[in-house]
mmCIF file with all atom_site columns, C-alpha atoms in Angstrom:
data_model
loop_
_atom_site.group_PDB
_atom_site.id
_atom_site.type_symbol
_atom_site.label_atom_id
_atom_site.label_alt_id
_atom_site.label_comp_id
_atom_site.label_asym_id
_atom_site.label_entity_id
_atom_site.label_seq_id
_atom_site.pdbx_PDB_ins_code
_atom_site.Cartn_x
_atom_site.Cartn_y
_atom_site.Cartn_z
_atom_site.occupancy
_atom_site.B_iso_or_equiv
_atom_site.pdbx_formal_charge
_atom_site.auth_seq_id
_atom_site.auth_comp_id
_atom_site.auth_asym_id
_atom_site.auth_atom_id
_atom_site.pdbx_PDB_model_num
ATOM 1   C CA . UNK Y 1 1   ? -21.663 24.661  -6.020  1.00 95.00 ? 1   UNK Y CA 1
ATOM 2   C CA . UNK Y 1 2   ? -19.642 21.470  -6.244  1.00 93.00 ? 2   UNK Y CA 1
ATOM 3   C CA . UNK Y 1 3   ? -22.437 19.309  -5.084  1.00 94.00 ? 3   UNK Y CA 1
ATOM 4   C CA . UNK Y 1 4   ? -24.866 21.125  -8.041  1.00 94.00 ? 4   UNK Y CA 1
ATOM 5   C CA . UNK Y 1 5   ? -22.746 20.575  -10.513 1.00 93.00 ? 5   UNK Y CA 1
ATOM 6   C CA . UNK Y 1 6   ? -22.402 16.740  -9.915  1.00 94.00 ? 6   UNK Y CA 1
ATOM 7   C CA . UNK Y 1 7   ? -26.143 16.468  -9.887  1.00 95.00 ? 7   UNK Y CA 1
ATOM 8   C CA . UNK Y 1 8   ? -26.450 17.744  -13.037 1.00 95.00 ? 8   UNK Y CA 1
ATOM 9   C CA . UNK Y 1 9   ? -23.499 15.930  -14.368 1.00 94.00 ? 9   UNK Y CA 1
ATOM 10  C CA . UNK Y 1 10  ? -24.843 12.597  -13.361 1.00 93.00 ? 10  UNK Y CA 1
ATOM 11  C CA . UNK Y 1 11  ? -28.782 13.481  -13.442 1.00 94.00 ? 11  UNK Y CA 1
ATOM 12  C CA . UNK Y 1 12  ? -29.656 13.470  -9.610  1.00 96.00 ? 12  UNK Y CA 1
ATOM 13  C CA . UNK Y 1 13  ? -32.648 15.029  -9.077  1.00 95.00 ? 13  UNK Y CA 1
ATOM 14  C CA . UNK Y 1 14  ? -32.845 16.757  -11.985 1.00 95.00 ? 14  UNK Y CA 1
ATOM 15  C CA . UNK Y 1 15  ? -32.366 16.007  -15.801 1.00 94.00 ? 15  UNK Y CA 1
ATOM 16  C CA . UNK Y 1 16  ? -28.741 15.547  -16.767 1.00 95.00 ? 16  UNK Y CA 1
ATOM 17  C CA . UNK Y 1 17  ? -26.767 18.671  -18.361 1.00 93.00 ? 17  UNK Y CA 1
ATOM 18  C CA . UNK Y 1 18  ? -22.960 18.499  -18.598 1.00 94.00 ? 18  UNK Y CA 1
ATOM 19  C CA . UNK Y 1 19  ? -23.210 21.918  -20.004 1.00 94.00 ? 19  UNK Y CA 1
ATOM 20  C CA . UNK Y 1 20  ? -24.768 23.403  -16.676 1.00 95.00 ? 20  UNK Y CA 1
ATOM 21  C CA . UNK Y 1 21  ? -22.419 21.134  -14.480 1.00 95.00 ? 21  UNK Y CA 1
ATOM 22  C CA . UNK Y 1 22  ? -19.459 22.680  -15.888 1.00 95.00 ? 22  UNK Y CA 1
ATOM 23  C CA . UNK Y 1 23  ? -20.427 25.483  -15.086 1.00 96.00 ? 23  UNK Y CA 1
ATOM 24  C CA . UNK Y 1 24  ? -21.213 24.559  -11.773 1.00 96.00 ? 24  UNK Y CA 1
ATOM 25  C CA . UNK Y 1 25  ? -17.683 23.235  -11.211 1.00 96.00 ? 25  UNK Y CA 1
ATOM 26  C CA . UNK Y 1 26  ? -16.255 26.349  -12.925 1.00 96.00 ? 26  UNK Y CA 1
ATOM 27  C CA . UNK Y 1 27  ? -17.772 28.712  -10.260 1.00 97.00 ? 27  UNK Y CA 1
ATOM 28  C CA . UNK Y 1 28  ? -16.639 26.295  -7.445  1.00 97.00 ? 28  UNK Y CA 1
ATOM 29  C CA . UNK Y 1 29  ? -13.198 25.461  -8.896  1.00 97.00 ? 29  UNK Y CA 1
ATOM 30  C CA . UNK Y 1 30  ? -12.820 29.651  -9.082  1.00 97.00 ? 30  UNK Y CA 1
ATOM 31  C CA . UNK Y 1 31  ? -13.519 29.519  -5.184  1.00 97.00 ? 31  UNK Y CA 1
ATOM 32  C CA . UNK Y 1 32  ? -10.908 26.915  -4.754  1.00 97.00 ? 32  UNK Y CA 1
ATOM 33  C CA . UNK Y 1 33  ? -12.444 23.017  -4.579  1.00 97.00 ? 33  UNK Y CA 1
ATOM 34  C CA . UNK Y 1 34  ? -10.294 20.461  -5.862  1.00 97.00 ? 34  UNK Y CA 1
ATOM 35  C CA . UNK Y 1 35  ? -12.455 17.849  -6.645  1.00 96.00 ? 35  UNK Y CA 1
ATOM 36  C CA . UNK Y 1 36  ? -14.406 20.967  -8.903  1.00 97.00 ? 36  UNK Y CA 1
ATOM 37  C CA . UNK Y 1 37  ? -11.087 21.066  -10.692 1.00 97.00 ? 37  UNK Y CA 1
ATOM 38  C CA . UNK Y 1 38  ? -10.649 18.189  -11.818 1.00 97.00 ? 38  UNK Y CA 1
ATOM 39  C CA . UNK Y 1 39  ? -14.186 17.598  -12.928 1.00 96.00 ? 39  UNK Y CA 1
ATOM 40  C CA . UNK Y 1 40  ? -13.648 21.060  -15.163 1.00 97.00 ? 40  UNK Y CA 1
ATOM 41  C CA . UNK Y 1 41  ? -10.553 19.520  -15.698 1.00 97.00 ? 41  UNK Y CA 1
ATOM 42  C CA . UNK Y 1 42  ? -12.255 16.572  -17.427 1.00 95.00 ? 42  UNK Y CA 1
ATOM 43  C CA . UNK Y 1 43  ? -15.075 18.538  -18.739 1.00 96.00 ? 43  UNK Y CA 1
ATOM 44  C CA . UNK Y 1 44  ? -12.286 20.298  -21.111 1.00 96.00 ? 44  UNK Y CA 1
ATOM 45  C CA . UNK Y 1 45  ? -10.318 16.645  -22.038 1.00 95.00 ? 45  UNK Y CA 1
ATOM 46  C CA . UNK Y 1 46  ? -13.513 15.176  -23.224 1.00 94.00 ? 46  UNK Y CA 1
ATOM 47  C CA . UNK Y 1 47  ? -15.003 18.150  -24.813 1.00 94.00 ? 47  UNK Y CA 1
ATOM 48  C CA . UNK Y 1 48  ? -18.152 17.155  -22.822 1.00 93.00 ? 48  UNK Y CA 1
ATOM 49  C CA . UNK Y 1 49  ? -20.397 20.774  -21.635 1.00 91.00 ? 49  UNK Y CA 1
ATOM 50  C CA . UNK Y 1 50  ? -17.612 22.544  -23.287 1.00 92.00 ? 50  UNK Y CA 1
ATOM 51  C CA . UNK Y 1 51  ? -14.673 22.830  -26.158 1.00 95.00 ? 51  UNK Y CA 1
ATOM 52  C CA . UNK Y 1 52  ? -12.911 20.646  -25.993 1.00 96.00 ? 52  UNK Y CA 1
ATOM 53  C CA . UNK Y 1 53  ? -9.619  22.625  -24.642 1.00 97.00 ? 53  UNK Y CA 1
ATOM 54  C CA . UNK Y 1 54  ? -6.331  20.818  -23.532 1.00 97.00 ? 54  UNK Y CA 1
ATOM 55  C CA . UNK Y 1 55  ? -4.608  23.931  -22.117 1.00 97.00 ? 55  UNK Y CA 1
ATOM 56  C CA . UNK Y 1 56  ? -7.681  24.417  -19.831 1.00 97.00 ? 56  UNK Y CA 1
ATOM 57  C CA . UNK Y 1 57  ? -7.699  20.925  -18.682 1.00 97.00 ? 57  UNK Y CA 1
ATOM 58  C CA . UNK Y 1 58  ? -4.066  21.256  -17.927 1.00 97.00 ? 58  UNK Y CA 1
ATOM 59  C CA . UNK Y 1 59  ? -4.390  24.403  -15.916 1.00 97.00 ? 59  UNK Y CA 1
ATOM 60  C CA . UNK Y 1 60  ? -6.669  22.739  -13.658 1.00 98.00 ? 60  UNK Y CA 1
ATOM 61  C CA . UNK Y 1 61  ? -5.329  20.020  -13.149 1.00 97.00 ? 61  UNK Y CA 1
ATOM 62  C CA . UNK Y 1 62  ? -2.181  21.690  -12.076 1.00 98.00 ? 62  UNK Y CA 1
ATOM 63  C CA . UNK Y 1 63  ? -4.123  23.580  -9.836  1.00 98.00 ? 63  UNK Y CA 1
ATOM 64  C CA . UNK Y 1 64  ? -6.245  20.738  -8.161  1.00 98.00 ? 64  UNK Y CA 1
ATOM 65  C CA . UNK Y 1 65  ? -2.878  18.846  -8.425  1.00 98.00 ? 65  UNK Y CA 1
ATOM 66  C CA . UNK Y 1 66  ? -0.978  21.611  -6.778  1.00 98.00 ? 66  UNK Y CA 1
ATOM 67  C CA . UNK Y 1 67  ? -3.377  21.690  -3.627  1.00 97.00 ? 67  UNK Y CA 1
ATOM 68  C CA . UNK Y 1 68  ? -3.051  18.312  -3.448  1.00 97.00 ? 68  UNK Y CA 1
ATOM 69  C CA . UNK Y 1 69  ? -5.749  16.332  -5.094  1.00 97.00 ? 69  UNK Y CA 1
ATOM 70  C CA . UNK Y 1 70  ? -4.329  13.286  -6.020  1.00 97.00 ? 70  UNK Y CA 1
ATOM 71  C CA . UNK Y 1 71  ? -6.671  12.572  -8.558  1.00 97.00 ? 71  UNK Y CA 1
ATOM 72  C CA . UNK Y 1 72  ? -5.403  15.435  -10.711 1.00 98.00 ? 72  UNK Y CA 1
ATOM 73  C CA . UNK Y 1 73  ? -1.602  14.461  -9.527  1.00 98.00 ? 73  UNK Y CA 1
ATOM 74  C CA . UNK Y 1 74  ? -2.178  11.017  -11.048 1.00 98.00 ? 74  UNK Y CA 1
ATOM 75  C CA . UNK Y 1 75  ? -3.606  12.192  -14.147 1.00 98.00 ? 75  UNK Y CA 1
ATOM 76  C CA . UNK Y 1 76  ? -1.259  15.186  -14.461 1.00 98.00 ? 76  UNK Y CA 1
ATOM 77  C CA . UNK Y 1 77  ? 1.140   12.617  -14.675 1.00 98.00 ? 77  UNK Y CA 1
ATOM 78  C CA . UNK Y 1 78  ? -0.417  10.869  -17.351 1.00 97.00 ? 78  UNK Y CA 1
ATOM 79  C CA . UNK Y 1 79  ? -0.812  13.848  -19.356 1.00 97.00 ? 79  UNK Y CA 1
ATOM 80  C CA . UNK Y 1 80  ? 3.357   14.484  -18.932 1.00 98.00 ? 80  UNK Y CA 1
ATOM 81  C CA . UNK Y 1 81  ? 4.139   10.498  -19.564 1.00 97.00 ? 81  UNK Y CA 1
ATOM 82  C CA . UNK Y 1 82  ? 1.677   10.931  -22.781 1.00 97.00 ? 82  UNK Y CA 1
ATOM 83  C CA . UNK Y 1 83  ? 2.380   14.143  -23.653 1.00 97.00 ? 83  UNK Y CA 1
ATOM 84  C CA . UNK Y 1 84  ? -0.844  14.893  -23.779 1.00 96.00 ? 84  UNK Y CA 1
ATOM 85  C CA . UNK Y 1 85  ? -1.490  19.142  -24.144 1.00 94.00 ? 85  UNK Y CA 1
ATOM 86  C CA . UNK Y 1 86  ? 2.177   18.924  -22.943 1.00 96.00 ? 86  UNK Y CA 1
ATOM 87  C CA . UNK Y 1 87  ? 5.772   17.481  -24.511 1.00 96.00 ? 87  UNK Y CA 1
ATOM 88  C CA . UNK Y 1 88  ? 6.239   14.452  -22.955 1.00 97.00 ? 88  UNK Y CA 1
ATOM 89  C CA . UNK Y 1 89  ? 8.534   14.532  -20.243 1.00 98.00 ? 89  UNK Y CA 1
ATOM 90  C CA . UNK Y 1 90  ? 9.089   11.422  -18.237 1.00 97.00 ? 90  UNK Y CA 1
ATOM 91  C CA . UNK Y 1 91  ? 10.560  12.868  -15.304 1.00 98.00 ? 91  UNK Y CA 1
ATOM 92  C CA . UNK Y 1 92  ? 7.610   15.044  -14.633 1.00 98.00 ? 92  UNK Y CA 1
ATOM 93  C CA . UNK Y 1 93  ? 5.609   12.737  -14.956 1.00 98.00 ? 93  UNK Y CA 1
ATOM 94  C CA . UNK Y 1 94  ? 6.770   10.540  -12.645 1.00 98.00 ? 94  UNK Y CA 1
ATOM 95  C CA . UNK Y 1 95  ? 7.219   13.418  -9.731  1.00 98.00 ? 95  UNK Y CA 1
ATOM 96  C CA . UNK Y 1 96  ? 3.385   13.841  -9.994  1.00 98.00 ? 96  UNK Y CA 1
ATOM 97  C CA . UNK Y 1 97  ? 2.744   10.055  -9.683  1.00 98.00 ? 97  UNK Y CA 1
ATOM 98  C CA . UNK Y 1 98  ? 4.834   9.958   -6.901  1.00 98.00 ? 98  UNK Y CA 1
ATOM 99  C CA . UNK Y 1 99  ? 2.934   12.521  -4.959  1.00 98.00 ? 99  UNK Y CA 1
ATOM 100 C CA . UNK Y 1 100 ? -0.648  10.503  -5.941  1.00 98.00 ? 100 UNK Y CA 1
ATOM 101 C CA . UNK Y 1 101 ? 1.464   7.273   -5.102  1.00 98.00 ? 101 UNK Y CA 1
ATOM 102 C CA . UNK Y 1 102 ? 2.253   8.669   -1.370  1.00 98.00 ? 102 UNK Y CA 1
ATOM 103 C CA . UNK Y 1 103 ? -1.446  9.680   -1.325  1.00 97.00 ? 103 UNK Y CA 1
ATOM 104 C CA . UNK Y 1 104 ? -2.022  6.379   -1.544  1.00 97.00 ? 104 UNK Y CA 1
ATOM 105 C CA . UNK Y 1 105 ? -3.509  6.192   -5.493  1.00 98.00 ? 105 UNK Y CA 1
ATOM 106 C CA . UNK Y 1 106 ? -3.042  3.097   -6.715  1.00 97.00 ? 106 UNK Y CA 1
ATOM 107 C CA . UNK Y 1 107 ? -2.745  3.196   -10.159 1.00 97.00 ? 107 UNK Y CA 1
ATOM 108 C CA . UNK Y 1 108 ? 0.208   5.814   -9.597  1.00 98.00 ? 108 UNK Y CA 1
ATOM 109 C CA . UNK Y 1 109 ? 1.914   3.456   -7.610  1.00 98.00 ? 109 UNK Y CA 1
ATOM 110 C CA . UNK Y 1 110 ? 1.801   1.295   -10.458 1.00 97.00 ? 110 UNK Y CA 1
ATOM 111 C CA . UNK Y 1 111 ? 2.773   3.908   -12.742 1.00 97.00 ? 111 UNK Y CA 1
ATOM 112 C CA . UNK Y 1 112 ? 5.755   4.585   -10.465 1.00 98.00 ? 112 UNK Y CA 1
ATOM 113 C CA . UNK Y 1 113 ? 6.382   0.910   -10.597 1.00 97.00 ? 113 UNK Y CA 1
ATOM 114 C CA . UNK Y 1 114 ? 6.510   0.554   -13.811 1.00 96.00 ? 114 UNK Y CA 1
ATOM 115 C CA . UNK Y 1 115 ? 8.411   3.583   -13.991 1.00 97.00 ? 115 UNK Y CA 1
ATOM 116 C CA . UNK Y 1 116 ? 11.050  2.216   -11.892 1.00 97.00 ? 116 UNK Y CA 1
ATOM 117 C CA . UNK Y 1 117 ? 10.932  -0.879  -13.833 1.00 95.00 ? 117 UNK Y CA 1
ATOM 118 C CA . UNK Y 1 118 ? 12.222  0.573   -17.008 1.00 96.00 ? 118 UNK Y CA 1
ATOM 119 C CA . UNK Y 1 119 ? 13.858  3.997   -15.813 1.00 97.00 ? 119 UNK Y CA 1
ATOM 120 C CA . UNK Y 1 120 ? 11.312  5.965   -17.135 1.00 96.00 ? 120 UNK Y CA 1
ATOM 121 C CA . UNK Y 1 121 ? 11.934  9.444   -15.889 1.00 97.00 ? 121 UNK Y CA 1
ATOM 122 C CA . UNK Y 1 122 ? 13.894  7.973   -12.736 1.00 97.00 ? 122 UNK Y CA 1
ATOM 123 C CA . UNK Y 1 123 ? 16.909  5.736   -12.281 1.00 97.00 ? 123 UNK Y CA 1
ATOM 124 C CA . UNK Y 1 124 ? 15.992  2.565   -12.584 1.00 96.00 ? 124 UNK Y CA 1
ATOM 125 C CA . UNK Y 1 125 ? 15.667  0.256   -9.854  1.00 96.00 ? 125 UNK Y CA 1
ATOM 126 C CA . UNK Y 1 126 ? 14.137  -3.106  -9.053  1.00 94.00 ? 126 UNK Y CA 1
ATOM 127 C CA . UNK Y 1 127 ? 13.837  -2.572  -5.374  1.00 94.00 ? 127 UNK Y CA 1
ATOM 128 C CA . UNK Y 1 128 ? 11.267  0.745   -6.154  1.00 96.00 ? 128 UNK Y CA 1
ATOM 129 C CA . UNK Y 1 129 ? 9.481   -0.775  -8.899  1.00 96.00 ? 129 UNK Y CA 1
ATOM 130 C CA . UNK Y 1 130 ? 9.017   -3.790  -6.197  1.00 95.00 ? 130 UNK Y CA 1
ATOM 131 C CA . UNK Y 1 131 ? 7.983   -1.288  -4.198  1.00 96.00 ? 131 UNK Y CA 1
ATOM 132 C CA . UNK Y 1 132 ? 5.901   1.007   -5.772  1.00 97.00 ? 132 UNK Y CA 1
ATOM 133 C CA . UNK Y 1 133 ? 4.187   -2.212  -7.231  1.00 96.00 ? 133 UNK Y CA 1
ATOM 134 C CA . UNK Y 1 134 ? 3.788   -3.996  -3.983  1.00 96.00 ? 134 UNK Y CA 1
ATOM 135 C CA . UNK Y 1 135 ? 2.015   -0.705  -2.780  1.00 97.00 ? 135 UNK Y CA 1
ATOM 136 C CA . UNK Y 1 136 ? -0.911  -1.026  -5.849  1.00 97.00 ? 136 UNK Y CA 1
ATOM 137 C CA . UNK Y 1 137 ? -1.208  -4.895  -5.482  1.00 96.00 ? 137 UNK Y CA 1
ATOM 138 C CA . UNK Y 1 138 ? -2.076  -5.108  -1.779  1.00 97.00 ? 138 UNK Y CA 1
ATOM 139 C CA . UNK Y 1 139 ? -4.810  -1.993  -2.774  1.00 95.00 ? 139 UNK Y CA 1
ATOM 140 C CA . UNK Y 1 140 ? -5.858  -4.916  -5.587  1.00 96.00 ? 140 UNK Y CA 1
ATOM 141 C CA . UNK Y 1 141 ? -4.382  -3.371  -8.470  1.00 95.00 ? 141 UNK Y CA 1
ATOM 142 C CA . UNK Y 1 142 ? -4.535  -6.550  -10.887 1.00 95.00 ? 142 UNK Y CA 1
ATOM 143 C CA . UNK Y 1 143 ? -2.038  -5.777  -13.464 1.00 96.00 ? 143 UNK Y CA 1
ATOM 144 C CA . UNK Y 1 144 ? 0.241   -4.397  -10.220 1.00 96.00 ? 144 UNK Y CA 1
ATOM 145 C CA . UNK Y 1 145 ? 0.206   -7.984  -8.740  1.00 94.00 ? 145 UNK Y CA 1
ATOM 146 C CA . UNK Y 1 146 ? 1.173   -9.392  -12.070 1.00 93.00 ? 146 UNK Y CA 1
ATOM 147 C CA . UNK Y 1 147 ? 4.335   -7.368  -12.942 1.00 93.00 ? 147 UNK Y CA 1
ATOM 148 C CA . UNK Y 1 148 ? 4.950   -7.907  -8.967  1.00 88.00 ? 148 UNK Y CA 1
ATOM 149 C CA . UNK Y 1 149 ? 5.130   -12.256 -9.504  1.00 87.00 ? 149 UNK Y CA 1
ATOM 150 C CA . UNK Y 1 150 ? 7.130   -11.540 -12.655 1.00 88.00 ? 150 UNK Y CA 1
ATOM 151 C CA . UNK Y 1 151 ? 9.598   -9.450  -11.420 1.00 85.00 ? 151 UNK Y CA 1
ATOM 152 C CA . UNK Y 1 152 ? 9.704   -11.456 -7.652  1.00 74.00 ? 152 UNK Y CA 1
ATOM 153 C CA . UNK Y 1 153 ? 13.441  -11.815 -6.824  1.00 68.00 ? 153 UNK Y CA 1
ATOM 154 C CA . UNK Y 1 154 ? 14.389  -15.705 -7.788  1.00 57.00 ? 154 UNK Y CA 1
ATOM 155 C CA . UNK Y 1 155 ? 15.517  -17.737 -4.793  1.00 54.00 ? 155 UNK Y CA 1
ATOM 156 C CA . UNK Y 1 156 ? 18.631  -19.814 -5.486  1.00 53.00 ? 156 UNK Y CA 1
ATOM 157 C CA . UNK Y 1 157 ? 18.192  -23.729 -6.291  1.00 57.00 ? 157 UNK Y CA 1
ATOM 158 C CA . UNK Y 1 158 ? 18.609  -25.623 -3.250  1.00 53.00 ? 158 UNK Y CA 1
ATOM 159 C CA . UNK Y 1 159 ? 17.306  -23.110 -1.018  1.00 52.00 ? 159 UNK Y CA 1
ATOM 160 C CA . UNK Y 1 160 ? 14.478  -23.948 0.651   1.00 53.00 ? 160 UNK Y CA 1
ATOM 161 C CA . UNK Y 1 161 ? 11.403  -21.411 0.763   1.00 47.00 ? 161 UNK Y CA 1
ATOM 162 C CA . UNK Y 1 162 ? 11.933  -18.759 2.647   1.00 42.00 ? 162 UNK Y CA 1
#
């Protein structure tokens, strides 16, 4: 059901209908699937093959989030940071990137970095925001490897490199 509904959400094999692909993903993310989630998920935020419907998208999100799709943890996160459908609510938001971040996503890792950075929703700390950071830039996150050189920890004069 999944695997139908991205066909007709991109126009594999057959003519492209986001209205039929949502439903698709509806009757798959009803069974369960994850990745069906979060395309329903997205269906709702854009309005695209449906209303567009922010308390849908958030409930499943939070579902594909809560089994463990780190996809929908990431952007769960976003929604919390943004308050987007939600109030905004920094600490939530950075619990949900944290559990993309461990599942190796790396633009929550830079969110958590960044998080860290400014004590966004967690006590601030320069060794976690290295961290977290250091995590996204060796995935190639760009912006990651940037903060990372401009937060590096300054070596005192007369100290050779080490």
């Amino acid at each position: 059901m999944f695997s139908i509904g991205v066909c007709h959400d991109q126009g594999w094999g057959v003519a492209r209908n986001v209205s039929i692909a949502r439903k698709w993903y509806e009757k798959s993310a009803r069974r369960g699937h994850p990745g069906a989630m979060y395309n329903l998920a997205f269906c709702y935020r854009e309005g695209e093959g449906a209303r567009r419907d922010l308390a849908k998208m958030l409930l499943w999100l939070t579902r594909a989030a809560e089994l463990g799709d780190s996809d929908s943890q990431r952007d769960l996160g976003w929604c919390h940071h943004e308050g987007v459908g939600v109030p905004a609510d920094s600490a939530t938001a950075a619990r949900w990137y944290r559990a993309a971040a461990k599942a190796g996503d790396r633009t929550a890792q830079y969110n958590l970095g960044l998080s860290y950075l400014s004590g966004d929703g967690v006590v601030q700390s320069r060794r976690w925001a290295r961290h977290w950071l250091g995590m996204a830039a060796e995935q190639g996150h760009r912006k990651a490897r940037a903060w990372l050189h401009s937060i590096a920890p300054q070596r005192p004069e007369g100290i050779p490199g080490v």
